[in-house]
Amino acid sequence: ASDKLIRVPILATNDLHGGMIPNHYHDKNNIRFSNGGGINLYSYVKVLREQWGDQLLWLDGGDQFIGTMECMLSDCTIMRDYYNKAGLQGIGLGNHDFDYGVEYLRDYIKQQDYPVIVANVKNTKTGKYLYEEWNNTFAYKIYEFNSTTLVKVGVIGLATQTTPSMTSTDVSDFVFEDYLTVTKKWASFLRNEKGVDAVILLTHFGPMCNEDVAAKMKIGMWDPSIYQMGCQENEEIMTFLQQIKDEGIQIDGVVAAHVHDVAHHWISDIPVVESSGPDYFNILYLVFKQNGDGTVTLQN
């Protein structure tokens, strides 16, 4: 309620895999209902935009492609059409986004109204990163929110290093670089050169968490005192974020993807959100305090 606080909710989706048609179920009273799909997701997007307006940021962790008949029949252009019309603001690069081939992906991205954010994929033949060669592809994006004081949120994208073994096409011309080195470089640049107020990672890798535990999670606002149980401790994101903490790199949140598990978690004191795919979403909620000198400070 304080007028000295500025709120930026980040709507986080991931791994839709062409899932535009809702799933249909019956409850214990045999009442039919639908879950997931493009129309249900957009209904939430619409409600959130009505509430938050331009303060809402919608990011997706990647893997637009492969998984449903509607995707296969359209070479997954149905996903681009949907995201273009629904107003997605940024997406990561998933391993399955390469499945139709490198050239197809490059041309597909050109026609997106939303940017691909990926900082760690390099073309070994040219020695250049994708963000240097491909249209509509960036190492980072800065999103500005102008309430009573300007707030700048920087987003860095990271593709999973397991991509070469987890896509159906040949990506041997590309190297998927070390997460820590890339993050250290761009987080420093965003804070010191661009003056952002928060740095978010958009990662196509995430925590693996027990489905039964996740199903019992209460919907509501979580803080570091609420710890999600049942998440594996040996996953690469766990190691990576511990390295981030050990190096003293300030990261303010992670929109994760890839493993299709619901996560609403704190890893090495960093909030991480992930969903199970097209039937769920998460919100990473940033709150900034306005200072007397015209700057803002992110609240824990």
mmCIF file of C-alpha atoms in Angstrom:
data_model
loop_
_atom_site.group_PDB
_atom_site.id
_atom_site.type_symbol
_atom_site.label_atom_id
_atom_site.label_comp_id
_atom_site.label_asym_id
_atom_site.label_seq_id
_atom_site.Cartn_x
_atom_site.Cartn_y
_atom_site.Cartn_z
ATOM 1 C CA ALA A 1 0.000 0.000 0.000
ATOM 2 C CA SER A 2 2.976 2.346 0.400
ATOM 3 C CA ASP A 3 3.318 4.942 -2.355
ATOM 4 C CA LYS A 4 7.090 4.655 -1.955
ATOM 5 C CA LEU A 5 7.104 1.128 -3.390
ATOM 6 C CA ILE A 6 7.216 0.253 -7.085
ATOM 7 C CA ARG A 7 6.120 -3.242 -8.064
ATOM 8 C CA VAL A 8 7.186 -5.146 -11.184
ATOM 9 C CA PRO A 9 5.603 -8.601 -11.505
ATOM 10 C CA ILE A 10 7.312 -10.933 -13.983
ATOM 11 C CA LEU A 11 4.949 -13.478 -15.520
ATOM 12 C CA ALA A 12 7.123 -16.554 -16.112
ATOM 13 C CA THR A 13 6.243 -19.321 -18.575
ATOM 14 C CA ASN A 14 8.351 -22.041 -20.154
ATOM 15 C CA ASP A 15 8.328 -25.181 -22.293
ATOM 16 C CA LEU A 16 4.994 -24.683 -24.020
ATOM 17 C CA HIS A 17 6.185 -27.097 -26.760
ATOM 18 C CA GLY A 18 3.383 -26.134 -29.118
ATOM 19 C CA GLY A 19 0.718 -26.710 -26.465
ATOM 20 C CA MET A 20 -2.009 -24.467 -27.827
ATOM 21 C CA ILE A 21 -4.987 -26.796 -27.350
ATOM 22 C CA PRO A 22 -6.207 -27.183 -23.748
ATOM 23 C CA ASN A 23 -6.302 -30.526 -21.985
ATOM 24 C CA HIS A 24 -9.753 -31.645 -20.820
ATOM 25 C CA TYR A 25 -10.515 -33.436 -17.569
ATOM 26 C CA HIS A 26 -13.381 -34.430 -15.282
ATOM 27 C CA ASP A 27 -13.346 -33.755 -11.566
ATOM 28 C CA LYS A 28 -14.601 -36.112 -8.843
ATOM 29 C CA ASN A 29 -18.161 -34.898 -9.504
ATOM 30 C CA ASN A 30 -17.773 -35.668 -13.220
ATOM 31 C CA ILE A 31 -17.775 -31.977 -14.111
ATOM 32 C CA ARG A 32 -15.707 -31.332 -17.220
ATOM 33 C CA PHE A 33 -13.060 -28.619 -17.183
ATOM 34 C CA SER A 34 -10.069 -27.584 -19.282
ATOM 35 C CA ASN A 35 -6.535 -26.817 -18.259
ATOM 36 C CA GLY A 36 -3.564 -25.406 -20.134
ATOM 37 C CA GLY A 37 -3.417 -24.292 -23.735
ATOM 38 C CA GLY A 38 -3.188 -20.900 -25.352
ATOM 39 C CA ILE A 39 -6.657 -19.620 -24.507
ATOM 40 C CA ASN A 40 -6.369 -20.366 -20.792
ATOM 41 C CA LEU A 41 -2.886 -18.873 -20.559
ATOM 42 C CA TYR A 42 -3.963 -15.731 -22.364
ATOM 43 C CA SER A 43 -6.941 -15.308 -20.037
ATOM 44 C CA TYR A 44 -4.441 -15.003 -17.169
ATOM 45 C CA VAL A 45 -2.233 -12.664 -19.189
ATOM 46 C CA LYS A 46 -5.235 -10.444 -19.903
ATOM 47 C CA VAL A 47 -6.307 -10.285 -16.260
ATOM 48 C CA LEU A 48 -2.769 -9.507 -15.082
ATOM 49 C CA ARG A 49 -2.396 -6.749 -17.675
ATOM 50 C CA GLU A 50 -5.689 -5.246 -16.612
ATOM 51 C CA GLN A 51 -4.341 -5.139 -13.065
ATOM 52 C CA TRP A 52 -0.722 -4.125 -13.727
ATOM 53 C CA GLY A 53 -0.702 -2.443 -17.135
ATOM 54 C CA ASP A 54 2.790 -1.676 -18.419
ATOM 55 C CA GLN A 55 4.345 -2.761 -15.110
ATOM 56 C CA LEU A 56 3.863 -6.440 -16.063
ATOM 57 C CA LEU A 57 6.783 -8.187 -17.788
ATOM 58 C CA TRP A 58 6.117 -11.526 -19.543
ATOM 59 C CA LEU A 59 9.176 -13.727 -20.075
ATOM 60 C CA ASP A 60 9.364 -17.301 -21.356
ATOM 61 C CA GLY A 61 12.225 -19.744 -20.714
ATOM 62 C CA GLY A 62 12.160 -21.291 -24.194
ATOM 63 C CA ASP A 63 11.291 -24.523 -26.034
ATOM 64 C CA GLN A 64 8.539 -23.212 -28.248
ATOM 65 C CA PHE A 65 8.883 -26.219 -30.564
ATOM 66 C CA ILE A 66 7.881 -29.891 -30.735
ATOM 67 C CA GLY A 67 5.367 -31.868 -28.741
ATOM 68 C CA THR A 68 1.844 -31.463 -30.154
ATOM 69 C CA MET A 69 -0.029 -32.149 -33.371
ATOM 70 C CA GLU A 70 -0.925 -28.484 -33.832
ATOM 71 C CA CYS A 71 2.750 -27.607 -33.620
ATOM 72 C CA MET A 72 3.893 -30.335 -36.000
ATOM 73 C CA LEU A 73 1.267 -29.499 -38.634
ATOM 74 C CA SER A 74 2.314 -25.833 -38.695
ATOM 75 C CA ASP A 75 6.086 -26.361 -38.263
ATOM 76 C CA CYS A 76 5.352 -24.637 -34.972
ATOM 77 C CA THR A 77 4.546 -21.279 -36.568
ATOM 78 C CA ILE A 78 1.388 -21.497 -34.438
ATOM 79 C CA MET A 79 3.602 -20.645 -31.471
ATOM 80 C CA ARG A 80 5.071 -17.562 -33.087
ATOM 81 C CA ASP A 81 1.616 -16.378 -34.171
ATOM 82 C CA TYR A 82 0.308 -16.895 -30.653
ATOM 83 C CA TYR A 83 3.167 -15.166 -28.882
ATOM 84 C CA ASN A 84 3.094 -12.286 -31.366
ATOM 85 C CA LYS A 85 -0.598 -11.654 -30.752
ATOM 86 C CA ALA A 86 -0.500 -12.356 -27.012
ATOM 87 C CA GLY A 87 2.357 -9.905 -26.469
ATOM 88 C CA LEU A 88 5.245 -11.989 -25.122
ATOM 89 C CA GLN A 89 8.129 -9.632 -24.290
ATOM 90 C CA GLY A 90 11.163 -11.940 -24.323
ATOM 91 C CA ILE A 91 12.070 -15.619 -24.662
ATOM 92 C CA GLY A 92 15.055 -17.849 -23.948
ATOM 93 C CA LEU A 93 16.540 -20.327 -26.416
ATOM 94 C CA GLY A 94 15.654 -23.943 -25.674
ATOM 95 C CA ASN A 95 17.350 -27.092 -26.931
ATOM 96 C CA HIS A 96 14.221 -28.150 -28.843
ATOM 97 C CA ASP A 97 14.051 -24.785 -30.573
ATOM 98 C CA PHE A 98 16.847 -26.151 -32.790
ATOM 99 C CA ASP A 99 14.872 -29.268 -33.779
ATOM 100 C CA TYR A 100 13.795 -27.986 -37.200
ATOM 101 C CA GLY A 101 17.367 -27.043 -38.039
ATOM 102 C CA VAL A 102 19.582 -24.031 -37.501
ATOM 103 C CA GLU A 103 18.554 -22.192 -40.674
ATOM 104 C CA TYR A 104 14.865 -22.667 -39.950
ATOM 105 C CA LEU A 105 15.306 -21.311 -36.430
ATOM 106 C CA ARG A 106 17.208 -18.259 -37.627
ATOM 107 C CA ASP A 107 14.485 -17.382 -40.158
ATOM 108 C CA TYR A 108 11.723 -18.123 -37.648
ATOM 109 C CA ILE A 109 13.210 -15.710 -35.098
ATOM 110 C CA LYS A 110 13.286 -12.908 -37.676
ATOM 111 C CA GLN A 111 9.487 -12.933 -37.747
ATOM 112 C CA GLN A 112 9.000 -12.860 -33.996
ATOM 113 C CA ASP A 113 7.733 -9.645 -32.415
ATOM 114 C CA TYR A 114 9.479 -10.729 -29.195
ATOM 115 C CA PRO A 115 13.270 -10.992 -28.827
ATOM 116 C CA VAL A 116 15.311 -14.114 -28.187
ATOM 117 C CA ILE A 117 17.650 -13.489 -25.249
ATOM 118 C CA VAL A 118 20.721 -15.738 -25.192
ATOM 119 C CA ALA A 119 24.272 -14.749 -24.287
ATOM 120 C CA ASN A 120 26.239 -18.000 -24.281
ATOM 121 C CA VAL A 121 25.865 -19.537 -27.770
ATOM 122 C CA LYS A 122 28.796 -18.970 -30.131
ATOM 123 C CA ASN A 123 29.291 -19.933 -33.785
ATOM 124 C CA THR A 124 32.647 -21.710 -33.954
ATOM 125 C CA LYS A 125 32.962 -21.139 -37.708
ATOM 126 C CA THR A 126 32.654 -17.364 -37.519
ATOM 127 C CA GLY A 127 33.804 -16.813 -33.944
ATOM 128 C CA LYS A 128 30.711 -14.699 -33.290
ATOM 129 C CA TYR A 129 27.846 -15.096 -30.849
ATOM 130 C CA LEU A 130 24.263 -15.546 -32.017
ATOM 131 C CA TYR A 131 23.411 -12.083 -30.710
ATOM 132 C CA GLU A 132 26.057 -10.688 -33.082
ATOM 133 C CA GLU A 133 24.848 -12.609 -36.150
ATOM 134 C CA TRP A 134 21.132 -13.300 -35.863
ATOM 135 C CA ASN A 135 18.401 -10.716 -36.198
ATOM 136 C CA ASN A 136 16.174 -10.230 -33.151
ATOM 137 C CA THR A 137 18.643 -12.093 -30.903
ATOM 138 C CA PHE A 138 20.310 -10.404 -27.917
ATOM 139 C CA ALA A 139 22.672 -11.255 -25.061
ATOM 140 C CA TYR A 140 20.511 -9.143 -22.762
ATOM 141 C CA LYS A 141 17.495 -6.873 -22.816
ATOM 142 C CA ILE A 142 16.688 -3.936 -20.566
ATOM 143 C CA TYR A 143 13.056 -3.322 -19.668
ATOM 144 C CA GLU A 144 12.051 0.051 -18.267
ATOM 145 C CA PHE A 145 9.131 0.677 -15.966
ATOM 146 C CA ASN A 146 8.155 4.251 -15.295
ATOM 147 C CA SER A 147 5.873 4.574 -12.331
ATOM 148 C CA THR A 148 6.802 7.662 -10.335
ATOM 149 C CA THR A 149 10.494 6.770 -10.651
ATOM 150 C CA LEU A 150 12.202 4.974 -13.535
ATOM 151 C CA VAL A 151 13.040 1.315 -12.848
ATOM 152 C CA LYS A 152 15.359 -0.625 -15.147
ATOM 153 C CA VAL A 153 15.423 -4.423 -15.147
ATOM 154 C CA GLY A 154 18.145 -6.212 -17.106
ATOM 155 C CA VAL A 155 17.559 -9.762 -18.366
ATOM 156 C CA ILE A 156 20.415 -12.102 -19.394
ATOM 157 C CA GLY A 157 19.645 -15.290 -21.354
ATOM 158 C CA LEU A 158 21.469 -18.619 -20.976
ATOM 159 C CA ALA A 159 20.909 -21.735 -23.102
ATOM 160 C CA THR A 160 21.567 -25.133 -21.571
ATOM 161 C CA GLN A 161 25.003 -26.608 -22.244
ATOM 162 C CA THR A 162 23.315 -29.981 -22.802
ATOM 163 C CA THR A 163 21.706 -28.714 -26.031
ATOM 164 C CA PRO A 164 23.991 -30.698 -28.428
ATOM 165 C CA SER A 165 22.831 -34.008 -26.903
ATOM 166 C CA MET A 166 19.192 -32.931 -26.491
ATOM 167 C CA THR A 167 18.141 -31.707 -29.921
ATOM 168 C CA SER A 168 17.352 -33.718 -33.056
ATOM 169 C CA THR A 169 19.533 -31.605 -35.330
ATOM 170 C CA ASP A 170 23.254 -31.014 -35.725
ATOM 171 C CA VAL A 171 24.508 -28.064 -33.685
ATOM 172 C CA SER A 172 28.179 -29.030 -33.806
ATOM 173 C CA ASP A 173 29.038 -25.606 -35.252
ATOM 174 C CA PHE A 174 28.004 -23.993 -31.981
ATOM 175 C CA VAL A 175 29.526 -23.944 -28.526
ATOM 176 C CA PHE A 176 27.369 -23.391 -25.456
ATOM 177 C CA GLU A 177 29.625 -21.476 -23.113
ATOM 178 C CA ASP A 178 30.099 -21.658 -19.375
ATOM 179 C CA TYR A 179 27.243 -20.055 -17.459
ATOM 180 C CA LEU A 180 29.324 -18.445 -14.742
ATOM 181 C CA THR A 181 31.773 -16.658 -17.041
ATOM 182 C CA VAL A 182 29.016 -15.267 -19.250
ATOM 183 C CA THR A 183 26.845 -14.193 -16.328
ATOM 184 C CA LYS A 184 29.724 -12.476 -14.572
ATOM 185 C CA LYS A 185 30.508 -10.456 -17.705
ATOM 186 C CA TRP A 186 26.990 -9.306 -18.513
ATOM 187 C CA ALA A 187 25.770 -8.750 -14.945
ATOM 188 C CA SER A 188 28.705 -6.415 -14.358
ATOM 189 C CA PHE A 189 28.040 -4.627 -17.645
ATOM 190 C CA LEU A 190 24.352 -4.149 -16.910
ATOM 191 C CA ARG A 191 24.944 -2.752 -13.435
ATOM 192 C CA ASN A 192 28.056 -0.654 -14.068
ATOM 193 C CA GLU A 193 27.496 0.508 -17.646
ATOM 194 C CA LYS A 194 23.716 0.470 -18.010
ATOM 195 C CA GLY A 195 22.707 1.274 -14.442
ATOM 196 C CA VAL A 196 20.000 -1.354 -14.086
ATOM 197 C CA ASP A 197 18.214 -1.740 -10.785
ATOM 198 C CA ALA A 198 17.839 -5.525 -10.979
ATOM 199 C CA VAL A 199 19.366 -8.384 -12.979
ATOM 200 C CA ILE A 200 17.257 -11.404 -13.913
ATOM 201 C CA LEU A 201 18.539 -14.605 -15.529
ATOM 202 C CA LEU A 202 16.403 -16.300 -18.196
ATOM 203 C CA THR A 203 17.804 -19.834 -18.141
ATOM 204 C CA HIS A 204 16.906 -22.896 -20.173
ATOM 205 C CA PHE A 205 17.879 -25.114 -17.290
ATOM 206 C CA GLY A 206 16.227 -25.380 -13.910
ATOM 207 C CA PRO A 207 15.666 -27.348 -10.708
ATOM 208 C CA MET A 208 14.110 -30.811 -10.682
ATOM 209 C CA CYS A 209 11.445 -30.882 -7.967
ATOM 210 C CA ASN A 210 9.131 -33.618 -6.721
ATOM 211 C CA GLU A 211 5.724 -33.421 -8.422
ATOM 212 C CA ASP A 212 3.791 -34.632 -5.389
ATOM 213 C CA VAL A 213 5.368 -31.942 -3.223
ATOM 214 C CA ALA A 214 4.699 -29.290 -5.862
ATOM 215 C CA ALA A 215 1.037 -30.312 -6.112
ATOM 216 C CA LYS A 216 0.588 -29.476 -2.427
ATOM 217 C CA MET A 217 2.224 -26.057 -2.620
ATOM 218 C CA LYS A 218 0.013 -23.225 -1.476
ATOM 219 C CA ILE A 219 -0.718 -20.432 -3.903
ATOM 220 C CA GLY A 220 0.426 -17.138 -2.477
ATOM 221 C CA MET A 221 3.338 -14.787 -1.936
ATOM 222 C CA TRP A 222 6.525 -16.592 -0.883
ATOM 223 C CA ASP A 223 9.615 -15.161 0.766
ATOM 224 C CA PRO A 224 12.967 -16.754 1.723
ATOM 225 C CA SER A 225 11.458 -18.147 4.914
ATOM 226 C CA ILE A 226 9.264 -20.511 2.837
ATOM 227 C CA TYR A 227 11.436 -23.241 1.366
ATOM 228 C CA GLN A 228 10.178 -25.624 -1.327
ATOM 229 C CA MET A 229 10.954 -29.195 -0.341
ATOM 230 C CA GLY A 230 11.665 -32.075 -2.694
ATOM 231 C CA CYS A 231 14.070 -30.387 -5.129
ATOM 232 C CA GLN A 232 17.212 -32.272 -6.132
ATOM 233 C CA GLU A 233 20.392 -30.713 -4.828
ATOM 234 C CA ASN A 234 22.750 -31.990 -7.537
ATOM 235 C CA GLU A 235 21.226 -30.227 -10.542
ATOM 236 C CA GLU A 236 23.374 -27.847 -12.600
ATOM 237 C CA ILE A 237 21.316 -24.821 -11.619
ATOM 238 C CA MET A 238 22.011 -25.564 -7.944
ATOM 239 C CA THR A 239 25.763 -25.671 -8.552
ATOM 240 C CA PHE A 240 25.652 -22.625 -10.807
ATOM 241 C CA LEU A 241 23.728 -20.403 -8.403
ATOM 242 C CA GLN A 242 25.975 -21.421 -5.536
ATOM 243 C CA GLN A 243 28.924 -20.312 -7.700
ATOM 244 C CA ILE A 244 27.105 -17.037 -8.337
ATOM 245 C CA LYS A 245 26.771 -16.519 -4.593
ATOM 246 C CA ASP A 246 30.373 -17.520 -3.905
ATOM 247 C CA GLU A 247 31.644 -15.079 -6.552
ATOM 248 C CA GLY A 248 29.597 -12.253 -5.059
ATOM 249 C CA ILE A 249 27.617 -11.700 -8.274
ATOM 250 C CA GLN A 250 24.293 -10.060 -7.541
ATOM 251 C CA ILE A 251 21.451 -11.825 -9.334
ATOM 252 C CA ASP A 252 17.945 -10.865 -8.295
ATOM 253 C CA GLY A 253 15.888 -13.685 -9.772
ATOM 254 C CA VAL A 254 15.796 -16.565 -12.239
ATOM 255 C CA VAL A 255 13.116 -17.538 -14.750
ATOM 256 C CA ALA A 256 14.030 -21.190 -15.368
ATOM 257 C CA ALA A 257 12.936 -23.860 -17.842
ATOM 258 C CA HIS A 258 13.755 -27.217 -19.461
ATOM 259 C CA VAL A 259 12.976 -29.830 -16.810
ATOM 260 C CA HIS A 260 9.185 -29.212 -16.721
ATOM 261 C CA ASP A 261 8.926 -29.145 -12.952
ATOM 262 C CA VAL A 262 7.001 -26.634 -10.881
ATOM 263 C CA ALA A 263 9.488 -24.611 -8.857
ATOM 264 C CA HIS A 264 8.838 -21.627 -6.641
ATOM 265 C CA HIS A 265 12.070 -21.832 -4.815
ATOM 266 C CA TRP A 266 15.025 -20.036 -3.236
ATOM 267 C CA ILE A 267 18.405 -21.372 -4.380
ATOM 268 C CA SER A 268 21.488 -19.807 -2.766
ATOM 269 C CA ASP A 269 19.187 -16.968 -1.631
ATOM 270 C CA ILE A 270 18.070 -16.263 -5.217
ATOM 271 C CA PRO A 271 14.361 -16.651 -6.094
ATOM 272 C CA VAL A 272 13.823 -19.162 -8.915
ATOM 273 C CA VAL A 273 10.529 -19.827 -10.692
ATOM 274 C CA GLU A 274 9.689 -22.526 -13.223
ATOM 275 C CA SER A 275 6.528 -24.196 -14.487
ATOM 276 C CA SER A 276 5.583 -27.632 -15.731
ATOM 277 C CA GLY A 277 4.767 -26.378 -19.214
ATOM 278 C CA PRO A 278 1.633 -25.096 -20.972
ATOM 279 C CA ASP A 279 -0.716 -25.811 -18.050
ATOM 280 C CA TYR A 280 0.941 -23.567 -15.492
ATOM 281 C CA PHE A 281 2.802 -20.328 -14.916
ATOM 282 C CA ASN A 282 4.626 -18.565 -12.119
ATOM 283 C CA ILE A 283 5.170 -14.980 -11.047
ATOM 284 C CA LEU A 284 8.454 -13.494 -9.873
ATOM 285 C CA TYR A 285 7.475 -10.399 -7.926
ATOM 286 C CA LEU A 286 9.970 -7.534 -7.694
ATOM 287 C CA VAL A 287 9.423 -4.667 -5.257
ATOM 288 C CA PHE A 288 11.536 -1.517 -5.364
ATOM 289 C CA LYS A 289 11.711 1.223 -2.754
ATOM 290 C CA GLN A 290 11.947 4.795 -3.985
ATOM 291 C CA ASN A 291 14.838 6.693 -2.444
ATOM 292 C CA GLY A 292 14.938 10.422 -1.839
ATOM 293 C CA ASP A 293 17.621 10.975 -4.495
ATOM 294 C CA GLY A 294 15.516 9.624 -7.384
ATOM 295 C CA THR A 295 17.000 6.118 -7.313
ATOM 296 C CA VAL A 296 15.343 2.865 -6.300
ATOM 297 C CA THR A 297 16.467 -0.111 -4.221
ATOM 298 C CA LEU A 298 15.221 -3.664 -4.713
ATOM 299 C CA GLN A 299 13.665 -5.038 -1.533
ATOM 300 C CA ASN A 300 14.349 -8.615 -0.385
#
